[in-house]
Amino acid sequence: MAHPQSILILGGTSEARALAGRLVASGLDVTSSLAGRTSAPVLPEGRVRIGGFGGIEGLAAYLTTGGFSHLVDATHPYAAQISANAVGASAIAKIPMIRLERPAWERPEGADWIAADDMAAAAGALPRGANVLLTIGRQEVSAFFGRTDCRFVARVIDPPDRVPDGWTLVTGRGPFALEDEMSLLERHAITHLVSKNSGGEQGRAKLDAACGSGVQVIMVERPMPPPARTTTTIAGVLDWLAEEGCKCRRSRAARGA
Ligand code: NAP
C-alpha cells in the first residue's frame, strides 16, 4: 500500500538535497528525481530515481502510480521545462505541489552588471575582443560559438560535447572560494563574466570576484515559471506540508532556513 504521505521532489539543486535530508529525518517517505545530466551527481538521502518522465503525461502517471501525496519542484530556476511539466502534471494527477526557488541575486550598488534576456542577447552584448568567463553550464554554450572575435573560458561540471578550437574548458563543481574565483579571473585576464541568475550563497563568489575586479557581469535573466505556490526556503516547504497535514518535525535550523 502507498505511504499516506509520500513526497516526490524534483531535484538537481543543493536546496532539493537539503530538503530531502530534512524530510527523511522527519520520517516522511521521500523520492528525489534527477534528470541525469551530470555523470556523478551528489545523491540526496531517501529514494532516488534518475531520468526524464516523458513529458507532463509521463510525470502525471508517475505521480499517480507511485502513490505520491505531494510534489515539490525544487529544480534550478533555469530548468523551465520541468517546472512547467510539474504544474501541468500536478493538475492532471490532482496532487498538490509547491515550488522551492532560490531568491535571485541582486545587482550590488555601483556594480558593472547588465541584464540580458537570454543567451543570444548575452552573446550579442559582448564587445569585440572580450575575454569571457562563461558560468552557464554546458547545455547552452553553443549560443556563443559565433563570437569568434572573443576568447572564451567555460567553467562546467561535465564538458560539453564540443567547443570551438581555442576555447578553454575548466571543469569543477562549486562552491568556489572568493580567492579562487579572483585568481581564475586574473589567470585568464577575464574582462566579462556571463552568468545565470541562479541565486544562493554557493555561487555568489564569482560575482563578488567580478564586481571587485572591474569585470563586467552580463546576467542572463531567469525564465518566467508558470504560476504555482512558491517559497524561497525549506522552512516554507515544511510550513506548506504541515498545512497539508504532513507531520514534519521542525528543527531550529530548518525554521531559520
Ligand atoms: P529542463 O530543460 O527544464 O528539462 C528538460 C527535460 O529534462 C524535462 O522535460 C524532463 O524530461 C527532464 N528533467 C529535468 N529535470 C528533471 C528532474 N529533476 N527529474 C526528472 N527529469 C527531469 O531542465 P534542465 O535545465 O535540462 O535541467 C535538468 C536538471 O538539472 C534539473 O533537475 C535542474 O534542477 C538541474 N540543473 C539545471 C541547471 C540549469 O541551469 N538549467 C543548473 C543546475 C542544475 P521529461 O519531459 O522526459 O520528463
XYZ file of C-alpha atoms and ligand atoms in Angstrom:
305
model
C 0.000 0.000 0.000
C 1.245 3.532 -0.767
C 2.616 5.554 2.154
C -0.075 8.107 3.196
C 2.401 10.992 2.913
C 4.791 10.341 0.135
C 6.709 13.245 -1.346
C 8.243 13.481 -4.818
C 10.990 16.123 -5.028
C 12.093 17.225 -8.485
C 15.716 17.972 -7.712
C 19.143 18.629 -9.148
C 19.921 21.517 -6.757
C 21.577 21.812 -3.356
C 18.263 23.033 -1.878
C 16.493 19.924 -3.156
C 19.160 17.767 -1.499
C 18.873 19.659 1.769
C 15.079 19.364 1.658
C 15.237 15.619 1.022
C 17.557 15.181 4.011
C 15.234 17.251 6.174
C 12.087 15.346 5.180
C 13.753 11.941 5.512
C 14.859 12.972 9.021
C 11.208 13.817 9.716
C 10.218 10.277 8.902
C 8.442 11.118 5.644
C 8.585 8.886 2.594
C 10.727 10.826 0.093
C 11.752 10.176 -3.502
C 14.070 12.595 -5.303
C 14.110 12.755 -9.073
C 17.214 13.791 -11.012
C 17.388 14.452 -14.746
C 20.657 12.553 -15.108
C 22.549 15.436 -16.724
C 25.747 15.115 -14.670
C 27.875 11.971 -14.727
C 28.456 11.747 -10.961
C 25.591 13.562 -9.202
C 25.700 14.162 -5.461
C 22.818 11.962 -4.314
C 20.236 13.074 -1.754
C 19.015 10.967 1.151
C 15.942 8.846 0.607
C 14.950 7.112 -2.605
C 16.392 8.453 -5.855
C 15.243 7.913 -9.440
C 17.106 9.242 -12.453
C 15.941 10.256 -15.952
C 13.043 12.038 -17.644
C 9.404 11.018 -17.155
C 8.262 11.552 -20.727
C 6.627 14.979 -20.516
C 3.636 16.166 -18.495
C 1.639 12.977 -19.024
C 4.602 10.820 -18.003
C 5.134 12.790 -14.798
C 1.388 12.710 -14.010
C 1.369 8.917 -14.493
C 4.483 8.550 -12.297
C 2.818 10.588 -9.527
C -0.364 8.528 -9.692
C 1.100 5.052 -9.998
C 3.758 5.831 -7.385
C 1.057 6.780 -4.870
C 2.599 10.188 -4.168
C 0.650 12.629 -1.990
C 2.725 15.790 -2.640
C 5.055 17.208 -5.264
C 7.886 19.695 -4.640
C 9.505 21.321 -7.656
C 12.940 22.179 -6.294
C 14.645 22.289 -9.691
C 17.013 25.025 -10.805
C 15.397 28.399 -11.701
C 16.519 27.894 -15.347
C 15.017 24.391 -15.671
C 11.886 25.872 -17.261
C 10.541 22.768 -18.976
C 10.408 20.508 -15.939
C 8.875 23.333 -13.865
C 6.111 23.761 -16.467
C 5.642 19.984 -16.535
C 5.351 19.930 -12.730
C 2.481 22.426 -12.790
C 0.687 20.519 -15.585
C 1.198 17.093 -14.027
C 0.117 18.268 -10.593
C -3.187 19.438 -12.122
C -3.734 16.214 -14.088
C -2.842 13.909 -11.180
C -4.642 16.190 -8.677
C -1.624 16.127 -6.398
C -0.766 19.397 -4.630
C 2.586 20.992 -5.386
C 4.871 23.786 -4.280
C 7.894 25.300 -5.968
C 11.047 25.871 -3.927
C 13.038 28.573 -5.673
C 16.126 30.428 -4.522
C 15.838 34.216 -4.490
C 17.690 35.826 -7.391
C 20.921 37.732 -6.793
C 20.518 41.496 -6.608
C 22.821 43.803 -8.528
C 25.167 45.389 -5.964
C 25.096 49.177 -5.820
C 27.502 50.606 -8.410
C 28.394 47.222 -9.953
C 29.191 46.954 -13.668
C 26.375 44.477 -14.251
C 23.979 44.402 -17.199
C 20.984 42.145 -17.803
C 20.382 40.031 -20.918
C 17.041 38.404 -21.766
C 18.597 35.156 -22.962
C 21.880 33.568 -24.068
C 21.658 35.030 -27.585
C 21.288 38.515 -26.123
C 24.228 37.882 -23.773
C 26.377 36.762 -26.726
C 25.352 39.897 -28.628
C 26.237 42.152 -25.687
C 29.920 41.142 -25.655
C 32.289 43.705 -27.161
C 34.790 42.589 -29.810
C 37.982 41.254 -28.197
C 36.387 40.399 -24.827
C 37.955 37.696 -22.643
C 34.874 35.927 -21.377
C 34.230 33.557 -18.495
C 31.030 31.549 -19.071
C 29.458 30.014 -15.961
C 26.193 28.991 -17.606
C 26.581 25.210 -17.587
C 27.294 23.186 -20.707
C 23.903 22.976 -22.407
C 23.784 26.456 -23.924
C 27.435 27.250 -24.698
C 26.710 26.995 -28.436
C 24.957 30.401 -28.245
C 28.493 31.868 -28.057
C 30.141 29.829 -30.823
C 29.559 32.607 -33.379
C 31.611 35.129 -31.371
C 34.922 34.175 -32.949
C 36.171 37.696 -32.152
C 36.160 36.933 -28.386
C 38.114 34.466 -26.256
C 36.141 32.073 -24.045
C 36.775 30.163 -20.857
C 33.796 27.913 -19.971
C 33.547 26.521 -16.462
C 31.427 23.375 -16.390
C 30.810 20.315 -14.223
C 30.964 17.947 -17.210
C 32.471 19.071 -20.555
C 30.097 19.946 -23.427
C 30.076 17.609 -26.462
C 32.159 20.100 -28.404
C 33.527 23.618 -28.234
C 35.312 25.609 -30.943
C 39.106 25.479 -31.218
C 40.737 27.972 -28.921
C 38.135 27.716 -26.137
C 39.377 26.803 -22.659
C 37.346 24.405 -20.519
C 37.691 24.479 -16.750
C 35.891 21.611 -15.031
C 34.829 21.746 -11.410
C 31.852 21.648 -9.087
C 31.216 24.574 -6.721
C 31.092 26.081 -4.248
C 34.224 28.052 -5.127
C 36.053 30.319 -2.689
C 36.343 34.035 -3.434
C 40.146 33.874 -3.702
C 39.920 31.001 -6.205
C 37.422 32.965 -8.293
C 39.695 36.022 -8.197
C 42.685 34.004 -9.382
C 40.630 32.353 -12.168
C 39.650 35.816 -13.453
C 43.226 37.029 -13.193
C 44.807 33.914 -14.756
C 42.693 34.258 -17.897
C 42.646 38.086 -17.947
C 38.844 37.931 -17.921
C 37.035 41.134 -18.909
C 33.420 39.776 -18.948
C 31.540 37.199 -16.891
C 28.341 35.676 -18.334
C 26.231 34.086 -15.615
C 22.736 32.821 -14.973
C 20.987 34.465 -12.034
C 20.974 31.195 -10.116
C 20.843 32.837 -6.690
C 22.032 31.277 -3.441
C 25.184 31.739 -1.409
C 27.119 28.882 -3.020
C 27.570 30.502 -6.445
C 27.944 34.100 -5.313
C 31.736 34.254 -5.048
C 32.225 34.634 -8.816
C 30.035 37.748 -8.802
C 31.836 39.231 -5.817
C 35.146 38.488 -7.534
C 33.984 40.040 -10.824
C 32.484 43.126 -9.188
C 35.683 43.590 -7.154
C 37.978 43.270 -10.193
C 36.328 45.542 -12.748
C 34.972 42.580 -14.747
C 31.621 43.352 -16.378
C 28.839 40.928 -15.409
C 26.314 40.005 -18.096
C 23.464 38.408 -16.178
C 21.053 36.255 -18.171
C 17.574 36.759 -16.727
C 15.531 33.896 -15.304
C 12.767 32.382 -17.407
C 9.261 33.110 -16.087
C 7.867 29.965 -14.452
C 4.125 29.161 -14.711
C 2.044 30.239 -11.701
C 2.351 27.927 -8.695
C 2.570 28.326 -4.951
C 6.211 29.258 -4.378
C 8.531 29.562 -1.425
C 12.183 30.552 -1.241
C 13.015 28.482 1.845
C 12.966 24.918 3.110
C 11.008 26.251 6.096
C 8.347 27.414 3.629
C 8.035 23.885 2.238
C 7.746 22.487 5.765
C 5.006 25.018 6.579
C 3.117 24.023 3.442
C 3.426 20.321 4.234
C 2.207 20.992 7.777
C -0.819 22.851 6.338
C -1.365 19.831 4.143
C -1.452 17.591 7.211
C 2.035 16.105 6.882
C 3.688 15.595 10.212
C 7.214 17.005 9.825
C 9.351 17.507 12.903
C 10.686 21.083 12.648
C 14.293 21.617 13.742
C 15.552 25.058 14.754
C 17.946 25.026 11.749
C 15.092 24.365 9.305
C 12.959 27.116 10.823
C 15.767 29.547 10.091
C 16.392 28.167 6.561
P 14.631 21.329 -18.349
O 15.132 21.877 -19.628
O 13.605 22.092 -17.603
O 14.057 19.862 -18.562
C 14.173 19.137 -19.783
C 13.673 17.733 -19.526
O 14.582 17.038 -18.676
C 12.342 17.689 -18.808
O 11.261 17.854 -19.714
C 12.412 16.314 -18.185
O 12.208 15.298 -19.155
C 13.866 16.193 -17.789
N 14.105 16.644 -16.413
C 14.545 17.850 -15.977
N 14.695 17.859 -14.650
C 14.324 16.634 -14.227
C 14.280 16.021 -12.942
N 14.647 16.679 -11.818
N 13.849 14.737 -12.891
C 13.489 14.064 -14.000
N 13.527 14.585 -15.234
C 13.944 15.854 -15.338
O 15.840 21.019 -17.343
P 17.398 21.354 -17.452
O 17.568 22.826 -17.493
O 17.991 20.497 -18.519
O 17.891 20.856 -16.020
C 17.981 19.469 -15.762
C 18.255 19.254 -14.280
O 19.471 19.905 -13.918
C 17.164 19.794 -13.382
O 16.841 18.767 -12.455
C 17.763 21.001 -12.710
O 17.332 21.164 -11.369
C 19.262 20.718 -12.789
N 20.046 21.942 -13.002
C 19.776 22.743 -14.062
C 20.510 23.912 -14.232
C 20.214 24.866 -15.363
O 20.891 25.900 -15.441
N 19.254 24.580 -16.238
C 21.525 24.229 -13.311
C 21.771 23.366 -12.244
C 21.026 22.228 -12.090
P 10.773 14.622 -19.391
O 9.942 15.638 -20.098
O 11.095 13.411 -20.199
O 10.226 14.282 -18.034
